[in-house]
Structures are given as C-alpha cells and as structure tokens.
PDB file of C-alpha atoms in Angstrom:
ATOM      1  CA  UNK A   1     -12.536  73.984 -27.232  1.00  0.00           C
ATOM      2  CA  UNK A   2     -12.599  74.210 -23.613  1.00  0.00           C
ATOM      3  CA  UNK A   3     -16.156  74.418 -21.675  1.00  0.00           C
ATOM      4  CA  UNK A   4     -17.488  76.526 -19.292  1.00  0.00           C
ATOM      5  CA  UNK A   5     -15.150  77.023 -16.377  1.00  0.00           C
ATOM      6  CA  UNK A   6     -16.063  77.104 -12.893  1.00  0.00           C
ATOM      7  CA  UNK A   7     -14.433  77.363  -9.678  1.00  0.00           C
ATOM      8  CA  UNK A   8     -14.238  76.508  -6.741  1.00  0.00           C
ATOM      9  CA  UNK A   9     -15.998  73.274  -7.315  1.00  0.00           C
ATOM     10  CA  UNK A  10     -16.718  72.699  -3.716  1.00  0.00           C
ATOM     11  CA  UNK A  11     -16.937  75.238  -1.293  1.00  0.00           C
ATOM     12  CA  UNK A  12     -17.522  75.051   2.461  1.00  0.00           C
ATOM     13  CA  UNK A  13     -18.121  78.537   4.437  1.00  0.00           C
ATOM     14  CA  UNK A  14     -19.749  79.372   7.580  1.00  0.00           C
ATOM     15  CA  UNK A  15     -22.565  81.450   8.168  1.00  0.00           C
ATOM     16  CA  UNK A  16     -21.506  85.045   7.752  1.00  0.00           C
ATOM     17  CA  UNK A  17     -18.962  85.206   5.721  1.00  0.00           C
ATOM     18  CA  UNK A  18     -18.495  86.088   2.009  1.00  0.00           C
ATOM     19  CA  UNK A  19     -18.616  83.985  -0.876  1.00  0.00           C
ATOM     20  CA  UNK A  20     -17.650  84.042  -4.343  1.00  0.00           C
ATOM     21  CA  UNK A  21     -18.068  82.250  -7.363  1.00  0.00           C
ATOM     22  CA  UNK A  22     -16.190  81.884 -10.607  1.00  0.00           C
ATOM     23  CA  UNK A  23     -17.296  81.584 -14.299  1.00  0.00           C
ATOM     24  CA  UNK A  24     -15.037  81.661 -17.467  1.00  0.00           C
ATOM     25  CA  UNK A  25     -17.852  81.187 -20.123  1.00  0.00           C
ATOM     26  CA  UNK A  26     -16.585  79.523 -23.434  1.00  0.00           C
ATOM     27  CA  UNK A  27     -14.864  81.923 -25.827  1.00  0.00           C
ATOM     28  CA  UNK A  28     -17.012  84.036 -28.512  1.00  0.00           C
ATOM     29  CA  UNK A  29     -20.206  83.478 -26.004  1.00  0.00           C
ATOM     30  CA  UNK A  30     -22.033  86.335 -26.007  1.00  0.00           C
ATOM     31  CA  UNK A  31     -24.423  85.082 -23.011  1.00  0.00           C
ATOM     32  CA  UNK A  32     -23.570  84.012 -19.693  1.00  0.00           C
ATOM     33  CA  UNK A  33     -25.996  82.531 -16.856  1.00  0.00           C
ATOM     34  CA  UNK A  34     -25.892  81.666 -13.769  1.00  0.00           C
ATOM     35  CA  UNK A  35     -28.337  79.176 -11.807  1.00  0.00           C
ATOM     36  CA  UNK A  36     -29.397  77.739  -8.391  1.00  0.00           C
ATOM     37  CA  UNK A  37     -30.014  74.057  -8.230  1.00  0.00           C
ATOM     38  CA  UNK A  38     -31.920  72.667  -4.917  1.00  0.00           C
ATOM     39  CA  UNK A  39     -33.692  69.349  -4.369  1.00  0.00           C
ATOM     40  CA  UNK A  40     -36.528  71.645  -3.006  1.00  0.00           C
ATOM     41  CA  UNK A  41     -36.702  74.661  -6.239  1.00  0.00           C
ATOM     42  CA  UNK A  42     -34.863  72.452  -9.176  1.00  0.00           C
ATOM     43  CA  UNK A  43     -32.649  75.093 -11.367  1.00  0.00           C
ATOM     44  CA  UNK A  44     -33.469  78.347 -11.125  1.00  0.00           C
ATOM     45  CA  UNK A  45     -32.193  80.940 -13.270  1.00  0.00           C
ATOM     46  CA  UNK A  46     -30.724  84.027 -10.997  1.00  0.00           C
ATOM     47  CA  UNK A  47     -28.794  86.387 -13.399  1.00  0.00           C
ATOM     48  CA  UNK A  48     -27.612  86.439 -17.399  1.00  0.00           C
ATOM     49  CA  UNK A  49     -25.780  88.999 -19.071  1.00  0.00           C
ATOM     50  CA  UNK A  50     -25.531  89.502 -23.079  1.00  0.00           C
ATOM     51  CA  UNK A  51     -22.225  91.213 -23.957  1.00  0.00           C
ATOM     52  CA  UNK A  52     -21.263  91.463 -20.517  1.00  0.00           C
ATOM     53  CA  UNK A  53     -24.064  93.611 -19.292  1.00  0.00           C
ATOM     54  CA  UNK A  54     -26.868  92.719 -16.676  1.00  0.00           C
ATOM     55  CA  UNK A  55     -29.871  92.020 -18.623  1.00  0.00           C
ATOM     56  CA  UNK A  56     -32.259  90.413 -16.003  1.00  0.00           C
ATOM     57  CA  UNK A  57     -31.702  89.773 -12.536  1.00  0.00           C
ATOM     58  CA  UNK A  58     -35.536  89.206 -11.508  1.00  0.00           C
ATOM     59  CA  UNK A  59     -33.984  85.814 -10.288  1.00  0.00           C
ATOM     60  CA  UNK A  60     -31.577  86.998  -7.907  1.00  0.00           C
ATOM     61  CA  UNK A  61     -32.875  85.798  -4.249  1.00  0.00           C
ATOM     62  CA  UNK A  62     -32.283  89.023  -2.748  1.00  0.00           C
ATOM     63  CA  UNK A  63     -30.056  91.883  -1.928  1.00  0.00           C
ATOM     64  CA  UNK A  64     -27.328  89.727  -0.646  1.00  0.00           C
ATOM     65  CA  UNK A  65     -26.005  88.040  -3.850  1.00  0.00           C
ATOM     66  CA  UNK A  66     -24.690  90.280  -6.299  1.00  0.00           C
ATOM     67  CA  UNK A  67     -23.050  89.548 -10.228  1.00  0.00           C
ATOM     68  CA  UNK A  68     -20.569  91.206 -12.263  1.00  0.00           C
ATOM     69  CA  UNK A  69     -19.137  90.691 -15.457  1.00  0.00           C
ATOM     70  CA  UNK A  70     -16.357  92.670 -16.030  1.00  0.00           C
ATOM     71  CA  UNK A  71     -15.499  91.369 -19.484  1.00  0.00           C
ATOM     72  CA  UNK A  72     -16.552  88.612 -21.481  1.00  0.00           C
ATOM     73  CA  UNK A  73     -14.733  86.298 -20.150  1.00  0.00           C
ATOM     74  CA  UNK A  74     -15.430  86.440 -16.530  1.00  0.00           C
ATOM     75  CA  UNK A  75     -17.870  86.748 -14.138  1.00  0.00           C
ATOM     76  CA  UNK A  76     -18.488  86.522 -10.527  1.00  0.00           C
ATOM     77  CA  UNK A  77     -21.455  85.545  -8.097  1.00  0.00           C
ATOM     78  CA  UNK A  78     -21.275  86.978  -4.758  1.00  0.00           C
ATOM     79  CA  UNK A  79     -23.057  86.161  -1.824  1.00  0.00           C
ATOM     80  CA  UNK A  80     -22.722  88.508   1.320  1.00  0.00           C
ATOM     81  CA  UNK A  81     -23.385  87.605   4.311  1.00  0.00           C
ATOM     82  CA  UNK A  82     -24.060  83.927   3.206  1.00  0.00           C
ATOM     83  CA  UNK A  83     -26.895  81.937   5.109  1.00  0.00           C
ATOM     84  CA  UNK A  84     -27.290  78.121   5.285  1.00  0.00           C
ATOM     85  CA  UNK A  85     -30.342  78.627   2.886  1.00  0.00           C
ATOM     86  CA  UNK A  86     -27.748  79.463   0.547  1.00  0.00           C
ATOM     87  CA  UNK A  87     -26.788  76.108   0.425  1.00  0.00           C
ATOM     88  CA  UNK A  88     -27.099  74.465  -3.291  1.00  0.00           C
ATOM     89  CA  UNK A  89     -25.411  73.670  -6.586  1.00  0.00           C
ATOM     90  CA  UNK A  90     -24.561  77.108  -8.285  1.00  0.00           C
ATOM     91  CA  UNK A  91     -24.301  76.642 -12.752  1.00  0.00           C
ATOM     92  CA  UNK A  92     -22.600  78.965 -14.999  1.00  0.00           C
ATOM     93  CA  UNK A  93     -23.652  78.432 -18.419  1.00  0.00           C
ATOM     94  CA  UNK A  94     -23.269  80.169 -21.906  1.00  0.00           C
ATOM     95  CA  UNK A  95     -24.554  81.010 -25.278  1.00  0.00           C
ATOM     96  CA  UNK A  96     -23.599  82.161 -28.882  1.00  0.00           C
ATOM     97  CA  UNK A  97     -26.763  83.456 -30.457  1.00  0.00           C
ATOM     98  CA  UNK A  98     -24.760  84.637 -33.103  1.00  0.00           C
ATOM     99  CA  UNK A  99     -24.297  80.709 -34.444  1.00  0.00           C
ATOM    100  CA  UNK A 100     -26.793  78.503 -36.368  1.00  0.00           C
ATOM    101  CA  UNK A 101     -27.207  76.809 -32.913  1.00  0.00           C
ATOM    102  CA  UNK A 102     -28.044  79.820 -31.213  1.00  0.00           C
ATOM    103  CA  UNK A 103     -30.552  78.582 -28.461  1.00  0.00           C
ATOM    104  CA  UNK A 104     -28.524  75.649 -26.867  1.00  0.00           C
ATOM    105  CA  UNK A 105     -26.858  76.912 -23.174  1.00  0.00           C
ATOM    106  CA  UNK A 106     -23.776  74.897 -22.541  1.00  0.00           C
ATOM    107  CA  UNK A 107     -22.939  74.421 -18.708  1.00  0.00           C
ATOM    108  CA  UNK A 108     -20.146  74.783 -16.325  1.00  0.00           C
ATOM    109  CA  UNK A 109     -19.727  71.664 -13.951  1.00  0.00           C
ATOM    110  CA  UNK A 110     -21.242  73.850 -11.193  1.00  0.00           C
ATOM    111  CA  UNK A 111     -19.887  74.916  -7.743  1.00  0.00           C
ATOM    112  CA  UNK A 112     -21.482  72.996  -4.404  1.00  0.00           C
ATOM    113  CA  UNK A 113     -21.725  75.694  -1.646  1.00  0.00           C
ATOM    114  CA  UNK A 114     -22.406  74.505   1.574  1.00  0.00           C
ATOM    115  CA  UNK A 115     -22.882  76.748   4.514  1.00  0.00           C
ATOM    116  CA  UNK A 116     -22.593  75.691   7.474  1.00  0.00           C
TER     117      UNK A 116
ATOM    118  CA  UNK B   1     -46.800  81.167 -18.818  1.00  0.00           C
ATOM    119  CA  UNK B   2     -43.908  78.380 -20.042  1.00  0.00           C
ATOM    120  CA  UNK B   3     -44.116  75.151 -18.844  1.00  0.00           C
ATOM    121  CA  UNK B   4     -42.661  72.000 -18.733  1.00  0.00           C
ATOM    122  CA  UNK B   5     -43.654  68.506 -17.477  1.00  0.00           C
ATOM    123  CA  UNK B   6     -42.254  65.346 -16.765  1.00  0.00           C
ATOM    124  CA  UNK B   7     -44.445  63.035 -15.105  1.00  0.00           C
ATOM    125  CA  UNK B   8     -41.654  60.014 -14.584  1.00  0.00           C
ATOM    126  CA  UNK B   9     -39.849  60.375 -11.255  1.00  0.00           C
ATOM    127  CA  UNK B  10     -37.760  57.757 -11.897  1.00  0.00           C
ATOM    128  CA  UNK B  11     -37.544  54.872 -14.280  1.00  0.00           C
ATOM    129  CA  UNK B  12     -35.414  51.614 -14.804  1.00  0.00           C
ATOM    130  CA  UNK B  13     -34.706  49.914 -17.969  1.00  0.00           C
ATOM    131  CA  UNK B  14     -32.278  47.097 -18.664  1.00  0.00           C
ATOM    132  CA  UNK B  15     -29.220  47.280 -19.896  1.00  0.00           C
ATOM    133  CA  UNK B  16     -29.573  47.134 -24.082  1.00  0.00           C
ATOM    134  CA  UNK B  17     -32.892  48.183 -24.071  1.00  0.00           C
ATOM    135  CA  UNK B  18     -34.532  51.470 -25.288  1.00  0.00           C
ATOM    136  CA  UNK B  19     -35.957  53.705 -22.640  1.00  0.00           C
ATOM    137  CA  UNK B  20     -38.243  56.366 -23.850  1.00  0.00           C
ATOM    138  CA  UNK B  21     -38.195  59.517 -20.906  1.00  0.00           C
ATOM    139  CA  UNK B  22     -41.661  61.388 -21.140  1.00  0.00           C
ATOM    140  CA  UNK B  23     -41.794  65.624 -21.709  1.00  0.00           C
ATOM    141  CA  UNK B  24     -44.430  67.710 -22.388  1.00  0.00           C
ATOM    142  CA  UNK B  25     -44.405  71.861 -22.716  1.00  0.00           C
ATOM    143  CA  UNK B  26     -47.253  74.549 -22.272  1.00  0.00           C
ATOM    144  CA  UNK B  27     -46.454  77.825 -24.735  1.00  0.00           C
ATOM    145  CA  UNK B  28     -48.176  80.288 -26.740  1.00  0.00           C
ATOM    146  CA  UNK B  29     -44.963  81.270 -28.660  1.00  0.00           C
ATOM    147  CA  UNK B  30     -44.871  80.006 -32.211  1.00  0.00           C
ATOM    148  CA  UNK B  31     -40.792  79.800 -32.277  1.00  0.00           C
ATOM    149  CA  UNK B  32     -39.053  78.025 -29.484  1.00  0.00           C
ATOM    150  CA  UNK B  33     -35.990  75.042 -28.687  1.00  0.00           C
ATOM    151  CA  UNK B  34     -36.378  72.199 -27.072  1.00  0.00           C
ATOM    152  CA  UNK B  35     -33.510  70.479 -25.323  1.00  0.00           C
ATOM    153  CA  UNK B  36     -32.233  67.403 -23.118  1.00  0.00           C
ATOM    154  CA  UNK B  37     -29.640  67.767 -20.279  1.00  0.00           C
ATOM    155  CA  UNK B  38     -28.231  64.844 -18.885  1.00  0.00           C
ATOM    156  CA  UNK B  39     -26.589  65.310 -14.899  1.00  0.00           C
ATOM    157  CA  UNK B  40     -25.171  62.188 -13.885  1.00  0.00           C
ATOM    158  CA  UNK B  41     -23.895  61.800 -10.284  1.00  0.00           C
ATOM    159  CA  UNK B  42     -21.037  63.860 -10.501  1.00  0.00           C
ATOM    160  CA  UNK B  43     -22.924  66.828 -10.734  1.00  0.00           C
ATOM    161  CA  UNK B  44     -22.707  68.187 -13.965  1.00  0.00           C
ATOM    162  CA  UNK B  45     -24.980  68.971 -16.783  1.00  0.00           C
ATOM    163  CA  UNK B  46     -24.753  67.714 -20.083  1.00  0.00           C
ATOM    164  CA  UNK B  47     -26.193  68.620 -23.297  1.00  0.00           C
ATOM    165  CA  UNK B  48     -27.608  65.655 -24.943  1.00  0.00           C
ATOM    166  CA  UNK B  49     -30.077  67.278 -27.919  1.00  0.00           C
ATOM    167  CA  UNK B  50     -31.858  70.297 -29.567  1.00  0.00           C
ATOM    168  CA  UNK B  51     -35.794  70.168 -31.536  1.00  0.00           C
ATOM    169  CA  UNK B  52     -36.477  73.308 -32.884  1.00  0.00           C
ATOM    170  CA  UNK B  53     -40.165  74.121 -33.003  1.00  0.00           C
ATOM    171  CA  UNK B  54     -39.704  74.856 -36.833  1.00  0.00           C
ATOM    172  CA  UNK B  55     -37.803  71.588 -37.389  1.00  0.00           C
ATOM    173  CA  UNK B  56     -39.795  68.770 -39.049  1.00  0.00           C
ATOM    174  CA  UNK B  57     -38.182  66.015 -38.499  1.00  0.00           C
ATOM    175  CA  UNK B  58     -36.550  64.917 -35.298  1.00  0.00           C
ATOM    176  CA  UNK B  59     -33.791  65.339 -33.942  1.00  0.00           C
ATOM    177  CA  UNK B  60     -31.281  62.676 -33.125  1.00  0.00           C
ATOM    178  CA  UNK B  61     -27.773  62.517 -31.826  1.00  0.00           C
ATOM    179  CA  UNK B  62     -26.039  59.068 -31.933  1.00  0.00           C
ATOM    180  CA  UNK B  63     -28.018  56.998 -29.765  1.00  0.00           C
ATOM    181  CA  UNK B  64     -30.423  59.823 -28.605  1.00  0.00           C
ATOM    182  CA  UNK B  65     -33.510  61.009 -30.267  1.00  0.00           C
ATOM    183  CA  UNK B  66     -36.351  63.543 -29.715  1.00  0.00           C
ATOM    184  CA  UNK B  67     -39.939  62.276 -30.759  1.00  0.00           C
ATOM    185  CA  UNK B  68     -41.364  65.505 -31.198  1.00  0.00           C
ATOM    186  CA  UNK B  69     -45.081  65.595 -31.600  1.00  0.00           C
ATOM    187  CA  UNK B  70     -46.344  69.356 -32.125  1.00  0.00           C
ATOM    188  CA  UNK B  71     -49.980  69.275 -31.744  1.00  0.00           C
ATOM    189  CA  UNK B  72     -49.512  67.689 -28.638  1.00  0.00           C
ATOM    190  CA  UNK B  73     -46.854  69.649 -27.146  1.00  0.00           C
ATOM    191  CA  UNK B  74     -44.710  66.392 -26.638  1.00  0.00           C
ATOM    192  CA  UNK B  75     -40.504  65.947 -26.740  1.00  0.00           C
ATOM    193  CA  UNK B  76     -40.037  62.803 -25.409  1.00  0.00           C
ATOM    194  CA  UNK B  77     -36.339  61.769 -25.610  1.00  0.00           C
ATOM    195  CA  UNK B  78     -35.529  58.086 -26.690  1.00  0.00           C
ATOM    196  CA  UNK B  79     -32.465  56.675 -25.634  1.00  0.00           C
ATOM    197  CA  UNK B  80     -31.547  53.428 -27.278  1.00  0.00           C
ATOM    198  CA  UNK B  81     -29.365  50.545 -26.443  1.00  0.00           C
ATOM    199  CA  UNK B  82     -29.104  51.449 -22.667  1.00  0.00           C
ATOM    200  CA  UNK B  83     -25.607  51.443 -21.176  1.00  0.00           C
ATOM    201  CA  UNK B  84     -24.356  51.938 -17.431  1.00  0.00           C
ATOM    202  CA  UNK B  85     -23.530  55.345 -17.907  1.00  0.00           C
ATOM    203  CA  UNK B  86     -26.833  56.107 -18.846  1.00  0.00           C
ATOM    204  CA  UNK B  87     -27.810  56.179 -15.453  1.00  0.00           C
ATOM    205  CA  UNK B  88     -28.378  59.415 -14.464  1.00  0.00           C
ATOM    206  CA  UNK B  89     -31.306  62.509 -14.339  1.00  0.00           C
ATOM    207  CA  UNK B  90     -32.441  63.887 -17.512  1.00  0.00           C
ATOM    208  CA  UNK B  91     -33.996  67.405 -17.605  1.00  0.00           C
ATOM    209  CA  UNK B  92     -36.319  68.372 -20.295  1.00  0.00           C
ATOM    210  CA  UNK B  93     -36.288  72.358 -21.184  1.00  0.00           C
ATOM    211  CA  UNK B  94     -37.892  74.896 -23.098  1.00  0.00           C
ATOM    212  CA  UNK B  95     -36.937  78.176 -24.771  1.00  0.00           C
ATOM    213  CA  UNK B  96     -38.721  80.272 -26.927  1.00  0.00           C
ATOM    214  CA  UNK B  97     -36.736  81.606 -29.857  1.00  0.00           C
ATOM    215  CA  UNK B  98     -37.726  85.242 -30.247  1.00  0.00           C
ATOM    216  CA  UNK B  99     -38.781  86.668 -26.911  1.00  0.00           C
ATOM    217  CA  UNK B 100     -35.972  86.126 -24.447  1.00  0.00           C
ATOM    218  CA  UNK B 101     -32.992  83.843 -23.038  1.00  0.00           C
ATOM    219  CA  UNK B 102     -35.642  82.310 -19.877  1.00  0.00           C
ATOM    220  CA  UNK B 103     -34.882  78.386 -20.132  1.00  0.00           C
ATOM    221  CA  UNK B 104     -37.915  76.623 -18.507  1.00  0.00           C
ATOM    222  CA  UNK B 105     -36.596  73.119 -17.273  1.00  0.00           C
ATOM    223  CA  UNK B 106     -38.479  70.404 -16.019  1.00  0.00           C
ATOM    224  CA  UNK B 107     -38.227  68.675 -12.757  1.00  0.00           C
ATOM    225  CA  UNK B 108     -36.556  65.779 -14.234  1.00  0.00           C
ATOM    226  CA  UNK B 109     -36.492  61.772 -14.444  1.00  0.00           C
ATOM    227  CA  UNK B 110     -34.120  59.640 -12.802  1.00  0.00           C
ATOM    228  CA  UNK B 111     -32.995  56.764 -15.406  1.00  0.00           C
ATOM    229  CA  UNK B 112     -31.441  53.968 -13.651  1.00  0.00           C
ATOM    230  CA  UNK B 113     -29.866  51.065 -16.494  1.00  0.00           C
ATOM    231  CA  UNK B 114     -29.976  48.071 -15.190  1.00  0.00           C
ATOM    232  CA  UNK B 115     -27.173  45.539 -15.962  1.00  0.00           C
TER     233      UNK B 115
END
C-alpha cells in the first residue's frame, strides 16, 4: 500500500504570494491531519477532517491559511499571503479508526516551505 | 491537560548496544495510545510502535519495545542492538482513545549510534 502522499516536498516562495500544499492520505482513511513542525513550537496540529469534513481547526495560525478536503482522497493547505513566519515543515498524516489499530496516525514525508 | 515529557535532549549509545529513550505522560483519561515516531534526517516521520493503555503487556516491534509502567505514567522505548540508522529524533506521543483525535507529542530525543 502506498503512504501518505505529499507534494511539493520543497517549496521556496517569497513573501506575498500564495502557497499550497498537497495531501493524498492512504486509501480507506477516514482521518486526515495536517501539522506545523518548527525548531521553536515542535509539531503542532493545525487542521483534521473525519470523512472529509472540518472537524477542528482551533490550530490553524490565523485567517491566512485555509484547508479543504474535497473528497477523501485529497486535501489542500493554503496559505495566503504567506509570511517568512510561515516558514516550517508542513505533515499530512492519516487514520482508519474503523481498524483494530485505530489510534496510530501514519505520516506523509512532509513539505519544507521556506519563505523568503 | 495532556502532556508529554522527555527529559533527554540528546543521547549517544554505541553501536550494538541497547539505548533506552525516556517518556513520561500527564492524563486523566482512563483509555488512551501511546506511540513512537522516529524522523531521521531526511525529514520524515516514522512510526516505530503502539501501547495501548488497556494493553498489559508491552509492546514490541522487532528490535523496538515499549516499557510501559502505568502507575507511573512511563513509555520509555528500548531500542536494542543499535545500528547507524538508528540515528535520528524519536518523538514520544499521546492520544486518548475515547475523547478526540488531539495527538500530544513530546519535544523529542536526539539518538546518535555511535560506530
């Protein structure tokens, strides 16, 4: 089975402009994630759905990132205007509560924004 | 409020050797997971092993196993036989079972094998 998909895997924007990331969650997931990683805040949860639908965004840094998950097996994070602040490892990750190992999130290998 | 600690920074072991990576949680839920990521250099995170609260004996996966002590709130992860690619951080999280999807990681340990 393949993993979680991410892309881009590195991306490199300037101040201002619009950014978006990619998840393809593994098949039959019916959670999805998505998380900050800094050196100063560790991982930090921002967003997860459950059957496609927001369920809590409390995480999301503010008005200027945005997620969508327009069927279960994609979603977006947008960031608009993007600030160097932005500037961190972004995860995808997902989750099959309907297994025996329901709990366990499996990760995408993340996208590195830098904004310069 | 969830918590979890890991009080090792970093920590070296030799190659072939066991390492033992210290984790401890805070929780007032009675059902909850307990897991170890592995992020090597490269970035990405890796799911090494899963204690369930409920779960009385411990885990183990290969050459990876959870000590889990429940009256004191420990998880420490034992690694054994240290290789190269061992060498990486390790995150300790939490989740409880029943009352929502919020993982609660710690702020890892750097494990550097020594050849």
């Amino acid at each position: 089975d393949a993993g979680v998909i991410q892309s881009p895997r590195h991306e490199v924007t300037e101040m201002g402009q619009e950014v978006t990331l990619r998840c393809k969650p593994i098949s039959g997931h019916d959670y999805l994630f998505w998380y900050r990683q800094t050196m100063m805040r560790g991982l930090e949860l921002l967003i997860y759905f459950n059957n496609n639908v927001p369920i809590d965004d409390s995480g999301m840094p503010e008005d200027r990132f945005s997620a969508k998950m327009p069927n279960a097996s994609f979603s977006t994070l947008k960031i608009q205007p993007s600030e160097p602040r932005d500037s961190a490892v972004y995860f995808c990750a997902s989750r099959d509560r309907t297994s025996p190992d329901t709990d366990t999130q499996y990760f995408g290998p993340g996208t590195r924004l830098t904004v310069l | 409020a969830q918590k979890i600690t890991q009080t090792q920074p970093g920590m070296f072991v030799q190659e072939k050797e066991a390492v033992t990576l210290d984790c401890t949680y805070d929780t007032s839920d009675q059902s909850y997971g307990l897991f170890w990521y592995k992020q090597p250099s490269s970035g990405e995170m890796i799911f090494l092993i899963y204690q369930g609260s409920y779960d009385e004996q411990n885990a183990t996966e290969g050459r990876y196993s959870l000590n889990f002590q429940k009256a004191r709130k420990s998880a420490n992860l034992v690694i054994s036989a240290s290789q190269l690619g061992d060498s990486a951080m390790y995150f300790c999280a939490m989740t409880p079972t029943n009352t929502g999807n919020q993982f609660y990681f710690g702020t890892g340990t750097s494990l550097t094998v020594i050849p």
